[in-house]
Amino acid sequence: MKSYFITGMKAFCNTIAQLLKKLPALSLSFILAFVFSAALACGPGLFEDDARFCLFRPSTINYPQLSAMQYSQKLFHYFNREDFESENTINCKEWQQVTDKTVSYNDIFNLQYHTSPDSFLAAYQAQKWENFNGNSFVKWLTAKKNRRFLEYFATAKAIERTQDITDKGWGHYFHKVETSTLDSLKQVCYTRYKKKLPAFLRLRYGFQFLKCAYYAVDPNDQPKIDEVFKTLASNSSITSQWAYIYYALLQQENLQQAHYLVKAFDICDAKKYRAFSLLSVATLDTLAQTTGDHYIRVMARAIAAMKNPGRSLQDIQFVFDNDPANKYLPLLITREINKLEDWLYSPEVLYFQPFLAENYFTTTVDDPVRYNFEYDKKYLEEFLEQLLRIQRFKSTTFLNIAVAHLYNMSHQHSSARDILFNMEEPVVKEERISFLLEKLFTIVNSKPIQADEVKNEIAALVEKLGKLDDAERYYSPYYSYPAGGISSVLLYLSRKYQALGQTVIAGLLYEKAGIRTNEYIYPPYGESNFYGFISYFEKYAGPEDIDELLKLKHKTNKTPFEQMINPAIWGQDEIYYDLKGTLYIRRSDFASAMEAFRKLPDNFWDTAYEFKAYLPLTSVSDVEQIISFPTGNQKKYTVASKKQVVADVLQIETLLQQAKTNQQKALYTLWLANARLNISYFGKAWMLYAYGKTSNEPSGPGDSYHFAYYYINPNNTNNTENYYYLKDARRLYEQALQLAKGDNELSARCLLMLSVCDEYQHAFDPAESNSTSTGPYRSPFKKELGRLYSKTKFFETVAVSCPDVKADAIGSR
Amino acid sequence: MNRVIFLFLAFSLLHACSPGKKDTAYAFYYWQQANSFSDSTSHWIEGLNISKFYVHIMDVVWSGEKQQPTPTAITALSTPNPITGKSLIPVIFINNEVIDKADSTQLQELTINLLSAAHGFMDKMGKPLAELQIDCDWTAKTRDKYFLLLQQLKQSSPATTYAATIRLYPYKYERQMGVPPVDYGALMFYNLTSIKNPEEENSIFTYKASSQYRRSGPYPIPLKAILPIFGWYAWFRNNDYKGIVYESPDLTGLPFCTRISKTKFRVLKDTVINGLYLRNGDILRNEFPDTKDLSALNKNLDNLLPGNNEVIFYHWNESFLQHYSTAIKEITGP
């Protein structure tokens, strides 16, 4: 039961993650609903390797059976069986070889793998083949001259039937294997294996014998098992691969079993993963230490290294020193490079942990994150040194690219350039793609990427990559996890432009890369999407960047680089103007915001996104929803509209400018303070400022939007001071209170709102959340209110509407 | 008079606190997938006064390929073994997705298959089927279909006793979650809070967390209590949850980590454990339930579950037994 809780949670989170990945245009209401219900629990789940950056992955392109052994943070072995020829396919092809040309591959496949033993054996026993009319393989098998093949097929199906429990009820899962039937079938197989039959059939009878011997155990069979295995092991049929696994499993002694599994791993491509799964690291270690077989020792160390998510340099050195031509060395080297990429780049490029930031648990001790970073950089140097040693022994395209990559990672870009620019462009397509990717990576790291000629160079390389047949594999973020190749370079490039302050380029490249990062940012995929078009820019852009973005959008003669970053789908101009105005609001520049909003139709917010639900229809200067009675200018908006809200604020600002008396000034300042409060996280007009809100934000200003905690809030540190910490609102309330001196009624109103503001300001105070005091923070301004203004009419009204305020003010609690 | 009341109260209190209540039976879940016994198993069984074992025999999951309920994780428990001398009750876990996606015909087939599996297992153990426990984390959405399945089971084999596991959430929120139509429920006092929260004390069980699910009245069907005697380590890096690390209950003295608080250990050097790469600075939070908390729960079981006559420990793992032996003995009594 315990495990299902975890897997259930994980499955749920993964489902959400998949949804988000596939449907970035999900409505905000869904997102908000999800966030409110689940943010505290888990946030969206990550696939096992979503959180790691990977650029280098050429070693298994030509060896897909090894794809499952690539580096993974949590030994998550993903591989696509469709990438290589399955054992079933090979088996059917071997059958096709011994049959006439008239027999179709599909008919063989159907009879082998899609026909139940019962239906085949019923037809065989009755010699009635009507149900198989049209199957060319059955026609061939039932021909008189092929009688021996038919007999074999019937024997194989009979063995299959002993294990087939389909349609027999689940109780059969607990029934013992029918050993008596298997015993007799085992004898049949061995007898026929010994007969003078075609080699094709002898091998298959031999394999069936091993299989029966595994399920119907008899110690007396051992000599026969050894004899049959010896024959099968020395041929190239698929039966040899099957025999290796069964022979290994037939070994009683653990290390002996491991010995043959190691061999099976090496020899049998079709059973590689099966053998890999059956070997434990502990057994491999013991085998490597105890075996007298040099080949097995090397292989055991190599396989152990494939299972190690930590450092494997010693194993790699051992494998190289003892078998420099070992075919798994490229995989082991790639794995090690991928680990280094993960440890050094994942935080920097994807923003997944570990961050170079204060450690929650270890603030009183040294900084392990920084320590690990330095430790890994040293490992990079060490690994590069060893790779150079291997490269000196044998220089291959793979090793050259690998060394160039490590040079780049070590910031020795000129050395990387020396290798790459002195290499012939590889002919093999996969190697060529890797070579071009590395070249791109080198340029990004070694040249001024803001220069036009470098931009053109980048664009030319990306175009070249795009023209290679398989390039879509590298473009697609969904090819496998983690996204590799060009997507990774584009994301890396995006971060570089971001560091240079070129937000528009960085944002468009980010969208182009389409890789999941630890930010609530998704690339747009459909016109109905709203947030996806602006999500990156909402977090990183200023209003002037939006002008640049729109300029690029409408530019007709785009440079090759601009064409490269140009998104397949742009959002409508209105979406960007809304963002521009919103960014001005975050700067408290309402006049400029109005300028931007004027470009939009009056009803824009009534229909777009989720604005209608989260923009107010009563004046932004009114805080009735907080203090339970009306205040502010009592204006009503005709429609949900940022334009009307901003116009309201501007009008109050004008009134304030025109005010003659301190009393008037105090009133308008109070209204403006209310407006600021309403445009904050706590107010009714929060969507004037943000595009999403959760119950779980923030833990502090700055990086709190990382989606490991699933925040959709803005990230700008300066601006969040108003949104979360009510800096301007507080200042305005204090100003209003000063101006209201002499007017007790107005002073009381100001003081009450100041107390509300003060309490909200404490909502995100870490000291408060860690406080062991029992009740929530109560503002001292309430006491002040009770002490100075308890005789005012305003206070009397408050006392009726808000008894809790009264209680705090007059000290009854 | 006052003295009489005092003595009565004192006696009641003593009685409530005394371990190993006479009318309470003690049992274990056996959740291993194959025979996992040692030379000491029989000694443990007799020493702990265990009367029965609830044996997890399979999971039922939804096969996307076949679009039907499919059995998986089928137990390979074979005879002879040291637990067949006790009462055995098969337990089948059904993934909630199965209930969600199965149509009425498939629910009928599932009913037949569940009974077939339970009979098949008990045949293998050489015992008749008397009772079947279903483990499913049903939701408000799947409630009606799940309860229909339970009713179908009863109709198909009325002589069999049926039980369902119940988490504390449906236990407390009976109106939303319903009451499963079974002979009794097995109330799970574990997996109570979010493992991913770094500030959580122990996501598996604390007495405090379990107390939050106290009900105002009795639950409509009889309940047995399931107490956790298992644990793991929740693994954090820089405040981010990384996964579960399966290690022994006490890491003290191991060179790769150091204790930094009552339940937290800090990793001192990069270490690979069970295929996981723990880095320097990572935090492991011990999530083995505190024995004092278990005792506290046990002492309050009569209040929490009036009429409860059985305590089931989750689950049989001899290395955990060692760790919890004192607590178990205190609960089960001499």
XYZ file of N, CA and C in Angstrom, chain A residues 510-716:
621
model
N 14.194 31.203 -26.429
C 13.643 30.340 -25.380
C 12.434 29.580 -25.917
N 11.563 30.333 -26.589
C 10.378 29.699 -27.166
C 10.770 28.670 -28.211
N 11.763 29.022 -29.005
C 12.201 28.140 -30.082
C 12.768 26.834 -29.514
N 13.497 26.950 -28.432
C 14.111 25.758 -27.832
C 13.038 24.809 -27.306
N 12.016 25.388 -26.702
C 10.885 24.573 -26.244
C 11.235 23.538 -25.196
N 12.191 23.822 -24.371
C 12.593 22.859 -23.329
C 11.976 23.280 -21.997
N 11.537 22.292 -21.274
C 10.980 22.583 -19.952
C 12.081 23.085 -19.022
N 11.830 24.189 -18.389
C 12.784 24.692 -17.396
C 12.017 24.959 -16.109
N 12.724 25.340 -15.110
C 12.081 25.546 -13.818
C 11.481 26.948 -13.722
N 10.672 27.278 -14.708
C 9.976 28.563 -14.724
C 8.588 28.294 -15.288
N 7.646 29.090 -14.927
C 6.336 28.881 -15.520
C 6.285 29.600 -16.858
N 6.949 28.992 -17.819
C 7.031 29.594 -19.137
C 6.811 28.491 -20.154
N 5.844 28.681 -21.015
C 5.610 27.673 -22.039
C 5.537 28.315 -23.406
N 6.069 27.644 -24.392
C 6.004 28.208 -25.735
C 4.586 28.125 -26.290
N 4.217 29.071 -27.117
C 2.866 29.033 -27.666
C 2.718 27.985 -28.766
N 1.607 27.338 -28.785
C 1.353 26.363 -29.839
C 0.050 26.631 -30.582
N -0.780 27.492 -30.042
C -2.046 27.721 -30.713
C -2.455 29.171 -30.593
N -3.287 29.598 -31.521
C -3.684 31.001 -31.506
C -4.561 31.346 -30.316
N -5.232 30.331 -29.784
C -6.113 30.611 -28.658
C -5.306 30.860 -27.385
N -4.039 30.533 -27.442
C -3.210 30.707 -26.256
C -2.954 32.192 -26.005
N -2.905 32.568 -24.795
C -2.633 33.961 -24.453
C -1.325 34.034 -23.672
N -1.314 33.366 -22.544
C -0.181 33.520 -21.647
C 1.120 33.020 -22.258
N 1.025 31.957 -23.052
C 2.226 31.393 -23.665
C 2.988 32.398 -24.511
N 2.281 33.348 -25.120
C 2.950 34.330 -25.973
C 3.768 35.341 -25.157
N 3.371 35.531 -23.946
C 4.018 36.589 -23.157
C 4.713 36.087 -21.907
N 4.622 34.773 -21.655
C 5.082 34.263 -20.359
C 6.547 34.594 -20.098
N 7.390 34.417 -21.111
C 8.808 34.736 -20.912
C 8.972 36.235 -20.692
N 8.324 37.019 -21.553
C 8.521 38.474 -21.519
C 7.904 39.087 -20.259
N 6.845 38.473 -19.791
C 6.226 38.974 -18.562
C 7.227 38.937 -17.417
N 8.113 37.933 -17.468
C 9.054 37.780 -16.363
C 10.349 38.545 -16.574
N 10.736 38.673 -17.824
C 12.073 39.228 -18.055
C 12.100 40.568 -18.792
N 11.005 40.974 -19.417
C 11.069 42.150 -20.291
C 10.656 43.425 -19.571
N 11.088 44.544 -20.143
C 10.581 45.846 -19.744
C 9.655 46.331 -20.852
N 8.902 47.443 -20.617
C 7.967 47.911 -21.648
C 8.654 48.207 -22.981
N 9.896 48.723 -22.898
C 10.582 49.060 -24.162
C 10.904 47.810 -24.971
N 11.107 46.680 -24.287
C 11.362 45.430 -25.015
C 10.141 45.030 -25.852
N 8.968 45.381 -25.342
C 7.749 44.987 -26.063
C 7.673 45.752 -27.387
N 8.107 47.007 -27.367
C 8.153 47.771 -28.629
C 9.090 47.083 -29.613
N 10.245 46.662 -29.094
C 11.232 45.992 -29.957
C 10.658 44.684 -30.509
N 9.933 43.997 -29.654
C 9.320 42.718 -30.051
C 8.312 42.940 -31.179
N 7.478 43.964 -30.990
C 6.460 44.248 -32.014
C 7.116 44.720 -33.317
N 8.186 45.469 -33.161
C 8.904 45.936 -34.350
C 9.433 44.742 -35.143
N 9.992 43.793 -34.418
C 10.518 42.598 -35.091
C 9.375 41.804 -35.717
N 8.273 41.727 -34.991
C 7.129 40.969 -35.503
C 6.708 41.499 -36.872
N 6.691 42.815 -37.000
C 6.168 43.418 -38.227
C 7.252 43.740 -39.242
N 8.487 43.429 -38.926
C 9.572 43.710 -39.867
C 9.422 42.787 -41.090
N 9.559 43.367 -42.252
C 9.349 42.554 -43.461
C 10.645 41.920 -43.977
N 11.744 42.635 -43.904
C 13.007 42.095 -44.431
C 13.911 41.620 -43.294
N 13.515 40.517 -42.701
C 14.251 40.028 -41.525
C 15.582 39.429 -41.957
N 16.588 39.622 -41.111
C 17.904 39.026 -41.367
C 17.797 37.512 -41.158
N 18.798 36.753 -41.628
C 18.736 35.294 -41.387
C 18.591 34.960 -39.896
N 19.277 35.707 -39.052
C 19.181 35.442 -37.615
C 17.767 35.734 -37.107
N 17.211 36.841 -37.586
C 15.842 37.186 -37.163
C 14.843 36.160 -37.678
N 15.103 35.674 -38.882
C 14.221 34.613 -39.399
C 14.326 33.369 -38.526
N 15.546 33.127 -38.057
C 15.769 31.939 -37.230
C 14.997 32.034 -35.906
N 15.005 33.215 -35.296
C 14.329 33.335 -33.990
C 12.845 33.657 -34.138
N 12.436 33.958 -35.359
C 11.041 34.312 -35.599
C 10.132 33.130 -35.223
N 9.177 33.327 -34.328
C 8.330 32.186 -33.958
C 7.376 31.781 -35.083
N 7.004 30.526 -35.058
C 6.069 30.038 -36.072
C 4.736 30.764 -35.930
N 4.346 31.043 -34.702
C 3.086 31.762 -34.469
C 3.366 32.923 -33.518
N 2.940 34.098 -33.923
C 3.009 35.256 -33.021
C 1.653 35.447 -32.357
N 1.657 36.067 -31.200
C 0.389 36.463 -30.601
C -0.144 37.706 -31.297
N -1.427 37.996 -31.064
C -1.972 39.233 -31.622
C -1.297 40.430 -30.951
N -1.220 41.543 -31.671
C -0.563 42.736 -31.117
C -1.156 43.135 -29.764
N -2.472 42.976 -29.634
C -3.154 43.400 -28.403
C -2.553 42.729 -27.171
N -2.186 41.477 -27.334
C -1.625 40.730 -26.197
C -0.345 41.408 -25.715
N 0.451 41.847 -26.674
C 1.718 42.480 -26.299
C 1.489 43.884 -25.715
N 0.484 44.598 -26.270
C 0.189 45.924 -25.712
C -0.333 45.812 -24.284
N -1.137 44.794 -24.056
C -1.618 44.590 -22.676
C -0.436 44.366 -21.745
N 0.516 43.560 -22.222
C 1.692 43.300 -21.391
C 2.490 44.589 -21.168
N 2.626 45.362 -22.237
C 3.407 46.595 -22.111
C 2.799 47.503 -21.026
N 1.481 47.670 -21.091
C 0.806 48.499 -20.090
C 0.974 47.912 -18.694
N 0.868 46.618 -18.609
C 0.990 45.946 -17.312
C 2.392 46.149 -16.735
N 3.394 46.077 -17.616
C 4.771 46.291 -17.143
C 4.956 47.720 -16.629
N 4.254 48.674 -17.266
C 4.301 50.060 -16.756
C 3.635 50.158 -15.386
N 2.528 49.420 -15.233
C 1.863 49.448 -13.925
C 2.812 48.926 -12.849
N 3.574 47.907 -13.210
C 4.536 47.371 -12.233
C 5.589 48.420 -11.870
N 5.763 49.376 -12.775
C 6.691 50.469 -12.464
C 5.951 51.658 -11.838
N 4.693 51.469 -11.557
C 3.828 52.531 -11.011
C 3.722 53.718 -11.960
N 3.889 53.481 -13.243
C 3.785 54.541 -14.237
C 2.427 54.396 -14.944
N 1.410 54.967 -14.323
C 0.048 54.761 -14.815
C -0.211 55.524 -16.109
N 0.442 56.651 -16.272
C 0.232 57.434 -17.493
C 0.743 56.664 -18.714
N 1.931 56.096 -18.602
C 2.468 55.307 -19.711
C 1.638 54.054 -19.940
N 1.164 53.465 -18.840
C 0.308 52.279 -18.971
C -0.921 52.628 -19.803
N -1.477 53.831 -19.506
C -2.674 54.273 -20.246
C -2.369 54.405 -21.734
N -1.192 54.916 -22.028
C -0.802 55.055 -23.433
C -0.841 53.702 -24.133
N -0.305 52.707 -23.464
C -0.281 51.358 -24.055
C -1.695 50.802 -24.178
N -2.502 50.976 -23.143
C -3.854 50.409 -23.152
C -4.759 51.084 -24.182
N -4.421 52.328 -24.525
C -5.243 53.030 -25.519
C -5.222 52.315 -26.862
N -4.208 51.505 -27.098
C -4.120 50.776 -28.363
C -5.127 49.621 -28.416
N -5.757 49.366 -27.287
C -6.627 48.191 -27.199
C -8.095 48.598 -27.193
N -8.967 47.757 -27.783
C -10.398 48.078 -27.730
C -10.918 48.012 -26.295
N -11.985 48.760 -26.050
C -12.499 48.855 -24.681
C -12.863 47.498 -24.088
N -13.364 46.609 -24.935
C -13.845 45.329 -24.387
C -12.780 44.235 -24.427
N -11.534 44.592 -24.681
C -10.491 43.576 -24.813
C -10.440 42.649 -23.604
N -10.440 43.238 -22.408
C -10.257 42.443 -21.178
C -11.525 41.685 -20.805
N -12.624 42.067 -21.444
C -13.885 41.387 -21.162
C -13.909 40.007 -21.831
N -13.096 39.870 -22.867
C -13.141 38.603 -23.606
C -11.817 37.839 -23.572
N -10.708 38.547 -23.406
C -9.419 37.863 -23.481
C -9.048 37.224 -22.145
N -8.318 36.110 -22.252
C -7.713 35.463 -21.085
C -8.746 35.280 -19.985
N -8.361 35.496 -18.730
C -9.279 35.339 -17.603
C -9.492 36.678 -16.891
N -9.265 37.767 -17.649
C -9.318 39.089 -17.008
C -10.676 39.384 -16.383
N -11.718 38.941 -17.097
C -13.061 39.299 -16.651
C -13.308 38.831 -15.204
N -12.737 37.679 -14.883
C -12.970 37.124 -13.545
C -12.159 37.831 -12.466
N -11.077 38.452 -12.865
C -10.158 38.978 -11.841
C -9.899 40.477 -11.941
N -10.694 41.195 -12.742
C -10.618 42.663 -12.734
C -11.911 43.178 -12.120
N -11.839 44.255 -11.333
C -13.037 44.691 -10.606
C -13.995 45.519 -11.469
N -15.239 45.572 -11.027
C -16.217 46.454 -11.679
C -16.534 47.656 -10.788
N -16.000 47.639 -9.569
C -16.139 48.818 -8.706
C -14.775 49.482 -8.574
N -14.796 50.739 -8.198
C -13.562 51.537 -8.239
C -12.394 50.878 -7.503
N -11.253 51.010 -8.125
C -10.030 50.475 -7.540
C -9.672 51.220 -6.252
N -10.288 52.393 -6.067
C -10.015 53.167 -4.841
C -10.888 52.696 -3.677
N -11.769 51.761 -3.952
C -12.687 51.295 -2.923
C -12.202 49.963 -2.328
N -12.254 49.878 -1.000
C -11.763 48.653 -0.344
C -12.863 47.997 0.496
N -14.074 48.109 0.014
C -15.195 47.550 0.765
C -15.014 46.038 1.001
N -14.407 45.381 0.017
C -14.230 43.925 0.157
C -13.301 43.581 1.329
N -12.557 44.600 1.807
C -11.642 44.338 2.923
C -12.241 44.789 4.245
N -12.828 45.982 4.244
C -13.279 46.516 5.543
C -14.797 46.508 5.688
N -15.484 45.880 4.731
C -16.927 45.622 4.846
C -17.837 46.836 4.754
N -17.313 47.962 4.464
C -18.204 49.082 4.174
C -17.538 49.962 3.118
N -18.396 50.657 2.329
C -17.846 51.367 1.165
C -16.934 52.526 1.547
N -15.929 52.696 0.743
C -15.037 53.851 0.860
C -14.520 54.092 -0.555
N -13.680 55.047 -0.778
C -13.213 55.318 -2.141
C -14.209 56.154 -2.903
N -13.998 56.257 -4.235
C -14.823 57.209 -4.998
C -16.135 56.634 -5.527
N -16.421 55.415 -5.243
C -17.716 54.780 -5.569
C -18.005 54.711 -7.072
N -16.991 54.842 -7.864
C -17.177 54.743 -9.315
C -17.465 53.288 -9.695
N -18.248 53.116 -10.764
C -18.505 51.759 -11.278
C -17.927 51.686 -12.690
N -17.273 50.599 -12.992
C -16.749 50.414 -14.343
C -17.809 49.712 -15.187
N -17.853 50.065 -16.471
C -18.899 49.488 -17.330
C -18.553 48.070 -17.749
N -17.277 47.751 -17.721
C -16.837 46.443 -18.213
C -15.495 46.138 -17.557
N -15.121 44.855 -17.481
C -13.788 44.520 -16.945
C -12.748 45.116 -17.874
N -11.957 46.038 -17.339
C -11.056 46.767 -18.233
C -9.906 47.388 -17.459
N -8.702 47.037 -17.867
C -7.534 47.675 -17.243
C -7.534 49.170 -17.574
N -8.033 49.478 -18.780
C -8.051 50.875 -19.218
C -8.900 51.720 -18.263
N -10.081 51.220 -17.895
C -10.962 51.982 -17.004
C -10.370 52.106 -15.603
N -9.710 51.055 -15.170
C -9.104 51.106 -13.827
C -7.998 52.158 -13.812
N -7.161 52.107 -14.851
C -6.044 53.055 -14.891
C -6.570 54.484 -15.036
N -7.626 54.660 -15.844
C -8.226 55.988 -15.998
C -8.709 56.506 -14.650
N -9.269 55.608 -13.861
C -9.752 55.949 -12.522
C -8.582 56.446 -11.649
N -7.485 55.717 -11.698
C -6.306 56.097 -10.903
C -5.798 57.463 -11.366
N -5.718 57.618 -12.674
C -5.199 58.892 -13.215
C -6.095 60.057 -12.817
N -7.403 59.807 -12.821
C -8.342 60.868 -12.446
C -8.139 61.272 -10.975
N -7.916 60.284 -10.131
C -7.688 60.598 -8.713
C -6.379 61.374 -8.565
N -5.378 60.979 -9.351
C -4.096 61.701 -9.299
C -4.295 63.171 -9.693
N -5.153 63.374 -10.717
C -5.443 64.751 -11.146
C -6.153 65.513 -10.027
N -7.135 64.841 -9.416
C -7.858 65.477 -8.304
C -6.894 65.867 -7.188
N -5.956 64.985 -6.951
C -4.973 65.258 -5.903
C -4.128 66.489 -6.251
N -3.730 66.537 -7.515
C -2.920 67.684 -7.941
C -3.700 68.995 -7.800
N -5.027 68.899 -8.070
C -5.848 70.114 -8.038
C -6.351 70.454 -6.634
N -6.145 69.541 -5.689
C -6.689 69.753 -4.336
C -6.058 70.969 -3.680
N -6.925 71.717 -2.976
C -6.437 72.959 -2.355
C -6.139 72.743 -0.872
N -7.000 71.946 -0.197
C -6.838 71.802 1.254
C -6.161 70.485 1.587
N -5.586 70.489 2.780
C -4.966 69.248 3.244
C -5.987 68.133 3.381
N -7.197 68.515 3.758
C -8.250 67.512 3.922
C -8.537 66.819 2.590
N -8.646 67.636 1.519
C -8.876 67.056 0.183
C -7.684 66.186 -0.224
N -6.508 66.755 0.033
C -5.299 66.000 -0.338
C -5.244 64.656 0.401
N -5.618 64.699 1.676
C -5.603 63.463 2.474
C -6.569 62.439 1.889
N -7.757 62.899 1.507
C -8.769 61.985 0.974
C -8.277 61.320 -0.317
N -7.756 62.133 -1.260
C -7.330 61.574 -2.548
C -6.089 60.682 -2.375
N -5.251 61.087 -1.433
C -4.070 60.233 -1.165
C -4.529 58.887 -0.600
N -5.551 58.942 0.258
C -6.100 57.697 0.808
C -6.654 56.823 -0.319
N -7.360 57.443 -1.257
C -7.923 56.672 -2.386
C -6.811 56.042 -3.221
N -5.762 56.837 -3.426
C -4.645 56.296 -4.219
C -3.973 55.133 -3.485
N -3.867 55.300 -2.171
C -3.276 54.202 -1.371
C -4.145 52.954 -1.487
N -5.473 53.173 -1.418
C -6.396 52.035 -1.588
C -6.195 51.371 -2.946
N -6.013 52.220 -3.976
C -5.808 51.679 -5.334
C -4.561 50.803 -5.369
N -3.499 51.294 -4.727
C -2.253 50.498 -4.701
C -2.466 49.183 -3.950
N -3.229 49.275 -2.896
C -3.521 48.058 -2.134
C -4.311 47.069 -2.997
N -5.250 47.616 -3.762
C -6.083 46.747 -4.601
C -5.315 46.134 -5.764
N -4.273 46.826 -6.202
C -3.487 46.285 -7.324
C -2.390 45.349 -6.802
N -2.435 45.055 -5.549
C -1.430 44.148 -4.969
C -1.982 42.724 -4.923
N -1.144 41.847 -4.454
C -1.505 40.434 -4.267
C -2.783 40.283 -3.432
N -3.024 41.251 -2.547
C -4.139 41.143 -1.604
C -5.420 41.787 -2.111
N -5.314 42.500 -3.203
C -6.437 43.326 -3.608
C -7.326 42.703 -4.656
N -8.420 43.421 -4.953
C -9.392 42.885 -5.900
C -8.949 43.103 -7.350
N -7.958 43.940 -7.561
C -7.507 44.229 -8.929
C -6.104 43.681 -9.186
N -5.792 42.560 -8.552
C -4.424 42.021 -8.672
C -4.050 41.698 -10.109
N -5.051 41.403 -10.948
C -4.703 41.025 -12.315
C -4.309 42.235 -13.166
N -4.379 43.393 -12.573
C -3.811 44.551 -13.250
C -2.292 44.433 -13.269
N -1.799 43.663 -12.371
C -0.358 43.566 -12.158
C 0.216 42.207 -12.583
N -0.520 41.136 -12.269
C -0.006 39.777 -12.486
C -0.945 39.002 -13.396
N -0.436 37.902 -13.941
C -1.254 37.070 -14.824
C -1.716 35.787 -14.147
N -1.323 35.609 -12.932
C -1.745 34.418 -12.210
C -1.471 34.623 -10.736
N -2.131 33.813 -9.939
C -1.964 33.982 -8.502
C -2.165 32.631 -7.843
N -1.356 32.331 -6.876
C -1.556 31.082 -6.152
C -1.600 31.370 -4.660
N -2.028 30.363 -3.943
C -2.100 30.529 -2.496
C -0.728 30.352 -1.865
N 0.227 29.998 -2.680
C 1.510 29.563 -2.129
C 2.657 30.507 -2.468
N 2.371 31.745 -2.777
C 3.442 32.658 -3.138
C 3.463 33.800 -2.136
N 4.533 34.473 -2.005
C 5.868 34.005 -2.381
C 6.613 33.598 -1.135
N 7.740 32.969 -1.306
C 8.569 32.711 -0.140
C 9.514 33.888 0.041
N 9.488 34.767 -0.923
C 10.316 35.966 -0.871
C 10.378 36.535 -2.265
N 10.815 37.750 -2.404
C 10.894 38.320 -3.737
C 12.006 37.644 -4.529
N 11.937 37.787 -5.832
C 13.027 37.256 -6.646
C 12.651 35.973 -7.332
N 13.333 34.917 -6.983
C 13.251 33.681 -7.749
C 12.043 32.810 -7.421
N 11.078 33.330 -6.750
C 10.030 32.474 -6.236
C 9.062 31.963 -7.295
N 9.246 32.348 -8.550
C 8.326 31.860 -9.572
C 8.750 30.501 -10.114
N 9.848 29.974 -9.645
C 10.289 28.689 -10.169
C 9.230 27.627 -9.918
N 8.953 26.856 -10.957
C 7.757 26.047 -10.834
C 7.918 24.795 -10.007
N 9.114 24.554 -9.515
C 9.202 23.493 -8.522
C 8.214 23.815 -7.409
N 7.934 25.088 -7.253
C 6.908 25.521 -6.300
C 5.701 26.101 -7.018
N 5.778 26.090 -8.340
C 4.618 26.356 -9.167
C 4.029 27.740 -8.977
N 4.843 28.731 -9.071
C 4.330 30.093 -8.956
C 4.140 30.697 -10.334
N 3.169 31.562 -10.485
C 2.967 32.255 -11.746
C 3.157 33.745 -11.500
N 3.772 34.075 -10.411
C 3.857 35.487 -10.077
C 5.034 36.158 -10.770
N 4.999 37.438 -10.893
C 6.102 38.124 -11.554
C 7.383 38.025 -10.742
N 8.473 38.263 -11.408
C 9.726 37.976 -10.714
C 10.567 39.200 -10.396
N 10.179 40.335 -10.949
C 11.065 41.476 -10.808
C 11.165 41.924 -9.353
